[in-house]
Amino acid sequence: MADYFEEMGWQPLAEGQAPNHYLHFARLLRDFNIFDGLSEKLPPPVSKKVLESIPTITLEQDGKQCTICLKEYCKGDTAKQLPCKHLFHNTCILPWLTKTNSCPLCRQEMETDDEDYEAFRKEKMRAKQRESDIENLHNSMFS
Amino acid sequence: MANIAAQRIKREFKEVIKSEEVAKCAIRVELLNDTFTELKGEIAGPPDTPYEGGTFVLEIKVPETYPFNPPKVRFVTKIWHPNISSVTGAICLDILKDQWAAAMTLRTVLLSLQALLSAAEPDDPQDAVVAKQYKENNEMFQITARHWTNVYAGGPNINKDCDDKIRRLADMGIEEHQARVALSSYDWELERATEQLFS
């Protein structure tokens, strides 16, 4: 089993270092769901690096629809292909990805430049991982 | 309005009109102006719910930034539901807020609202009084929601007991809707509703 600090994604205090009381207070507030109302806005935009690396492809056949503008693609049109393989017109997907970080169709998230959000996302993933670890442990003991 | 929003609403309009849900009379949209910014939506109450048989009218406002921002939707028809305000018709539904995605359409929004009528989320309420009744006295909730569907949405189930109690309060000079709200909020106990109205 990973050690406590590694599992929580924290650093032990170094010599001469004092605990960060603001951080403790923030965690306390979080544990009482103080921040829940704040999550009403969308996650932050995709990072510049990821945005630039999204490939543009040329379509080889007609048919299929861009799910943002609902127009059908024609042969020879160019489209952006997200990591989840979903296609969108360049002019349609850009405004979306400069607003938030997920595919409009399947919600697969991409990396952002927002440190706080990335920390929040990692924490969410760790919580999920912990949950499935506990579930596995439980199943291996009682089944 | 930005061109992309208007163009998209035009395309969606065709989609909704062609869709099979319209054929089944489950959902409907109607334009209210030429600029595609205001629409009227209609959803049928889903079967096996207290909303069955009712038709619920929605006000849909399309922002200039649509589809990158969600449409603003509100119930015009009064409804008794934990996630919809019984006073303003405001809706608490994640896809109309932080879970919106640009690939969603008026059709998917209306279908999601219909699904919300079948499966309420009392732990994320918009109307605290309704949500409390839903959790603590579900039978009374069902009766109240069915009665509201009958009165405001044209539902078929007349509840004589509810109507009688409202008439008793109306005879005392209370406006009908106000009487209905008070009785609904106090599990149709005439005494407590009267006390609240006259306090």
PDB file of N, CA, C and O in Angstrom, chain B residues 109-145:
ATOM      1  N   VAL B 109     -33.039  19.151 -24.334  1.00  0.00           N
ATOM      2  CA  VAL B 109     -33.429  19.871 -23.113  1.00  0.00           C
ATOM      3  C   VAL B 109     -34.856  19.496 -22.712  1.00  0.00           C
ATOM      4  O   VAL B 109     -35.124  19.165 -21.559  1.00  0.00           O
ATOM      5  N   LEU B 110     -35.759  19.505 -23.683  1.00  0.00           N
ATOM      6  CA  LEU B 110     -37.153  19.169 -23.372  1.00  0.00           C
ATOM      7  C   LEU B 110     -37.279  17.726 -22.891  1.00  0.00           C
ATOM      8  O   LEU B 110     -38.017  17.444 -21.948  1.00  0.00           O
ATOM      9  N   LEU B 111     -36.524  16.830 -23.519  1.00  0.00           N
ATOM     10  CA  LEU B 111     -36.586  15.429 -23.084  1.00  0.00           C
ATOM     11  C   LEU B 111     -35.992  15.271 -21.678  1.00  0.00           C
ATOM     12  O   LEU B 111     -36.482  14.480 -20.875  1.00  0.00           O
ATOM     13  N   SER B 112     -34.947  16.060 -21.373  1.00  0.00           N
ATOM     14  CA  SER B 112     -34.366  15.994 -20.028  1.00  0.00           C
ATOM     15  C   SER B 112     -35.350  16.496 -18.981  1.00  0.00           C
ATOM     16  O   SER B 112     -35.426  15.961 -17.872  1.00  0.00           O
ATOM     17  N   LEU B 113     -36.104  17.546 -19.345  1.00  0.00           N
ATOM     18  CA  LEU B 113     -37.098  18.064 -18.402  1.00  0.00           C
ATOM     19  C   LEU B 113     -38.197  17.043 -18.167  1.00  0.00           C
ATOM     20  O   LEU B 113     -38.670  16.872 -17.046  1.00  0.00           O
ATOM     21  N   GLN B 114     -38.549  16.347 -19.239  1.00  0.00           N
ATOM     22  CA  GLN B 114     -39.556  15.309 -19.094  1.00  0.00           C
ATOM     23  C   GLN B 114     -39.033  14.199 -18.166  1.00  0.00           C
ATOM     24  O   GLN B 114     -39.760  13.691 -17.321  1.00  0.00           O
ATOM     25  N   ALA B 115     -37.749  13.881 -18.335  1.00  0.00           N
ATOM     26  CA  ALA B 115     -37.138  12.865 -17.470  1.00  0.00           C
ATOM     27  C   ALA B 115     -37.098  13.349 -16.022  1.00  0.00           C
ATOM     28  O   ALA B 115     -37.271  12.561 -15.086  1.00  0.00           O
ATOM     29  N   LEU B 116     -36.889  14.659 -15.839  1.00  0.00           N
ATOM     30  CA  LEU B 116     -36.870  15.219 -14.485  1.00  0.00           C
ATOM     31  C   LEU B 116     -38.226  15.048 -13.809  1.00  0.00           C
ATOM     32  O   LEU B 116     -38.310  14.810 -12.606  1.00  0.00           O
ATOM     33  N   LEU B 117     -39.311  15.142 -14.600  1.00  0.00           N
ATOM     34  CA  LEU B 117     -40.639  14.944 -14.031  1.00  0.00           C
ATOM     35  C   LEU B 117     -40.823  13.496 -13.565  1.00  0.00           C
ATOM     36  O   LEU B 117     -41.528  13.235 -12.602  1.00  0.00           O
ATOM     37  N   SER B 118     -40.163  12.561 -14.250  1.00  0.00           N
ATOM     38  CA  SER B 118     -40.277  11.148 -13.845  1.00  0.00           C
ATOM     39  C   SER B 118     -39.363  10.816 -12.679  1.00  0.00           C
ATOM     40  O   SER B 118     -39.636   9.900 -11.916  1.00  0.00           O
ATOM     41  N   ALA B 119     -38.229  11.525 -12.587  1.00  0.00           N
ATOM     42  CA  ALA B 119     -37.247  11.180 -11.561  1.00  0.00           C
ATOM     43  C   ALA B 119     -36.763  12.453 -10.885  1.00  0.00           C
ATOM     44  O   ALA B 119     -35.814  13.072 -11.319  1.00  0.00           O
ATOM     45  N   ALA B 120     -37.432  12.828  -9.797  1.00  0.00           N
ATOM     46  CA  ALA B 120     -37.054  14.040  -9.068  1.00  0.00           C
ATOM     47  C   ALA B 120     -35.768  13.801  -8.284  1.00  0.00           C
ATOM     48  O   ALA B 120     -35.417  12.664  -7.995  1.00  0.00           O
ATOM     49  N   GLU B 121     -35.072  14.899  -7.981  1.00  0.00           N
ATOM     50  CA  GLU B 121     -33.855  14.833  -7.166  1.00  0.00           C
ATOM     51  C   GLU B 121     -34.110  15.625  -5.885  1.00  0.00           C
ATOM     52  O   GLU B 121     -33.687  16.778  -5.775  1.00  0.00           O
ATOM     53  N   PRO B 122     -34.780  15.009  -4.890  1.00  0.00           N
ATOM     54  CA  PRO B 122     -35.171  15.792  -3.708  1.00  0.00           C
ATOM     55  C   PRO B 122     -33.982  16.282  -2.884  1.00  0.00           C
ATOM     56  O   PRO B 122     -34.135  17.166  -2.053  1.00  0.00           O
ATOM     57  N   ASP B 123     -32.797  15.716  -3.108  1.00  0.00           N
ATOM     58  CA  ASP B 123     -31.635  16.165  -2.344  1.00  0.00           C
ATOM     59  C   ASP B 123     -30.963  17.385  -2.955  1.00  0.00           C
ATOM     60  O   ASP B 123     -29.997  17.911  -2.405  1.00  0.00           O
ATOM     61  N   ASP B 124     -31.434  17.804  -4.125  1.00  0.00           N
ATOM     62  CA  ASP B 124     -30.903  19.012  -4.753  1.00  0.00           C
ATOM     63  C   ASP B 124     -32.097  19.889  -5.128  1.00  0.00           C
ATOM     64  O   ASP B 124     -32.370  20.126  -6.287  1.00  0.00           O
ATOM     65  N   PRO B 125     -32.846  20.343  -4.099  1.00  0.00           N
ATOM     66  CA  PRO B 125     -34.153  20.937  -4.392  1.00  0.00           C
ATOM     67  C   PRO B 125     -34.095  22.373  -4.875  1.00  0.00           C
ATOM     68  O   PRO B 125     -33.129  23.092  -4.635  1.00  0.00           O
ATOM     69  N   GLN B 126     -35.163  22.753  -5.596  1.00  0.00           N
ATOM     70  CA  GLN B 126     -35.381  24.153  -5.942  1.00  0.00           C
ATOM     71  C   GLN B 126     -36.475  24.693  -5.033  1.00  0.00           C
ATOM     72  O   GLN B 126     -36.473  25.850  -4.675  1.00  0.00           O
ATOM     73  N   ASP B 127     -37.402  23.812  -4.665  1.00  0.00           N
ATOM     74  CA  ASP B 127     -38.491  24.199  -3.779  1.00  0.00           C
ATOM     75  C   ASP B 127     -38.417  23.344  -2.517  1.00  0.00           C
ATOM     76  O   ASP B 127     -38.763  22.165  -2.522  1.00  0.00           O
ATOM     77  N   ALA B 128     -37.947  23.954  -1.426  1.00  0.00           N
ATOM     78  CA  ALA B 128     -37.664  23.200  -0.204  1.00  0.00           C
ATOM     79  C   ALA B 128     -38.925  22.576   0.398  1.00  0.00           C
ATOM     80  O   ALA B 128     -38.890  21.452   0.907  1.00  0.00           O
ATOM     81  N   VAL B 129     -40.048  23.296   0.320  1.00  0.00           N
ATOM     82  CA  VAL B 129     -41.293  22.780   0.899  1.00  0.00           C
ATOM     83  C   VAL B 129     -41.724  21.506   0.178  1.00  0.00           C
ATOM     84  O   VAL B 129     -42.056  20.493   0.804  1.00  0.00           O
ATOM     85  N   VAL B 130     -41.686  21.554  -1.158  1.00  0.00           N
ATOM     86  CA  VAL B 130     -42.084  20.390  -1.956  1.00  0.00           C
ATOM     87  C   VAL B 130     -41.130  19.224  -1.682  1.00  0.00           C
ATOM     88  O   VAL B 130     -41.558  18.076  -1.499  1.00  0.00           O
ATOM     89  N   ALA B 131     -39.824  19.525  -1.639  1.00  0.00           N
ATOM     90  CA  ALA B 131     -38.835  18.464  -1.451  1.00  0.00           C
ATOM     91  C   ALA B 131     -39.023  17.775  -0.098  1.00  0.00           C
ATOM     92  O   ALA B 131     -38.899  16.548   0.011  1.00  0.00           O
ATOM     93  N   LYS B 132     -39.366  18.569   0.923  1.00  0.00           N
ATOM     94  CA  LYS B 132     -39.562  18.007   2.266  1.00  0.00           C
ATOM     95  C   LYS B 132     -40.761  17.045   2.229  1.00  0.00           C
ATOM     96  O   LYS B 132     -40.693  15.930   2.753  1.00  0.00           O
ATOM     97  N   GLN B 133     -41.838  17.485   1.591  1.00  0.00           N
ATOM     98  CA  GLN B 133     -43.022  16.636   1.496  1.00  0.00           C
ATOM     99  C   GLN B 133     -42.717  15.366   0.698  1.00  0.00           C
ATOM    100  O   GLN B 133     -43.124  14.275   1.076  1.00  0.00           O
ATOM    101  N   TYR B 134     -41.947  15.526  -0.381  1.00  0.00           N
ATOM    102  CA  TYR B 134     -41.574  14.381  -1.228  1.00  0.00           C
ATOM    103  C   TYR B 134     -40.870  13.310  -0.393  1.00  0.00           C
ATOM    104  O   TYR B 134     -41.117  12.125  -0.535  1.00  0.00           O
ATOM    105  N   LYS B 135     -39.970  13.782   0.499  1.00  0.00           N
ATOM    106  CA  LYS B 135     -39.174  12.828   1.267  1.00  0.00           C
ATOM    107  C   LYS B 135     -39.918  12.278   2.486  1.00  0.00           C
ATOM    108  O   LYS B 135     -39.788  11.105   2.816  1.00  0.00           O
ATOM    109  N   GLU B 136     -40.714  13.157   3.134  1.00  0.00           N
ATOM    110  CA  GLU B 136     -41.287  12.742   4.416  1.00  0.00           C
ATOM    111  C   GLU B 136     -42.714  12.222   4.309  1.00  0.00           C
ATOM    112  O   GLU B 136     -43.178  11.501   5.192  1.00  0.00           O
ATOM    113  N   ASN B 137     -43.418  12.625   3.264  1.00  0.00           N
ATOM    114  CA  ASN B 137     -44.806  12.183   3.132  1.00  0.00           C
ATOM    115  C   ASN B 137     -45.112  12.018   1.640  1.00  0.00           C
ATOM    116  O   ASN B 137     -45.888  12.766   1.053  1.00  0.00           O
ATOM    117  N   ASN B 138     -44.485  10.996   1.053  1.00  0.00           N
ATOM    118  CA  ASN B 138     -44.534  10.854  -0.401  1.00  0.00           C
ATOM    119  C   ASN B 138     -45.959  10.659  -0.934  1.00  0.00           C
ATOM    120  O   ASN B 138     -46.284  11.135  -2.018  1.00  0.00           O
ATOM    121  N   GLU B 139     -46.788   9.999  -0.139  1.00  0.00           N
ATOM    122  CA  GLU B 139     -48.158   9.760  -0.583  1.00  0.00           C
ATOM    123  C   GLU B 139     -48.888  11.099  -0.770  1.00  0.00           C
ATOM    124  O   GLU B 139     -49.575  11.329  -1.762  1.00  0.00           O
ATOM    125  N   MET B 140     -48.672  11.996   0.213  1.00  0.00           N
ATOM    126  CA  MET B 140     -49.281  13.326   0.155  1.00  0.00           C
ATOM    127  C   MET B 140     -48.709  14.120  -1.025  1.00  0.00           C
ATOM    128  O   MET B 140     -49.420  14.859  -1.699  1.00  0.00           O
ATOM    129  N   PHE B 141     -47.394  13.929  -1.275  1.00  0.00           N
ATOM    130  CA  PHE B 141     -46.772  14.587  -2.424  1.00  0.00           C
ATOM    131  C   PHE B 141     -47.465  14.177  -3.724  1.00  0.00           C
ATOM    132  O   PHE B 141     -47.790  15.006  -4.567  1.00  0.00           O
ATOM    133  N   GLN B 142     -47.684  12.867  -3.878  1.00  0.00           N
ATOM    134  CA  GLN B 142     -48.316  12.348  -5.101  1.00  0.00           C
ATOM    135  C   GLN B 142     -49.705  12.963  -5.296  1.00  0.00           C
ATOM    136  O   GLN B 142     -50.053  13.392  -6.400  1.00  0.00           O
ATOM    137  N   ILE B 143     -50.464  13.016  -4.189  1.00  0.00           N
ATOM    138  CA  ILE B 143     -51.815  13.577  -4.260  1.00  0.00           C
ATOM    139  C   ILE B 143     -51.756  15.047  -4.682  1.00  0.00           C
ATOM    140  O   ILE B 143     -52.482  15.484  -5.579  1.00  0.00           O
ATOM    141  N   THR B 144     -50.820  15.798  -4.041  1.00  0.00           N
ATOM    142  CA  THR B 144     -50.707  17.230  -4.335  1.00  0.00           C
ATOM    143  C   THR B 144     -50.283  17.475  -5.781  1.00  0.00           C
ATOM    144  O   THR B 144     -50.878  18.285  -6.491  1.00  0.00           O
ATOM    145  N   ALA B 145     -49.254  16.734  -6.222  1.00  0.00           N
ATOM    146  CA  ALA B 145     -48.753  16.921  -7.587  1.00  0.00           C
ATOM    147  C   ALA B 145     -49.844  16.582  -8.605  1.00  0.00           C
ATOM    148  O   ALA B 145     -49.993  17.263  -9.626  1.00  0.00           O
TER     149      ALA B 145
END
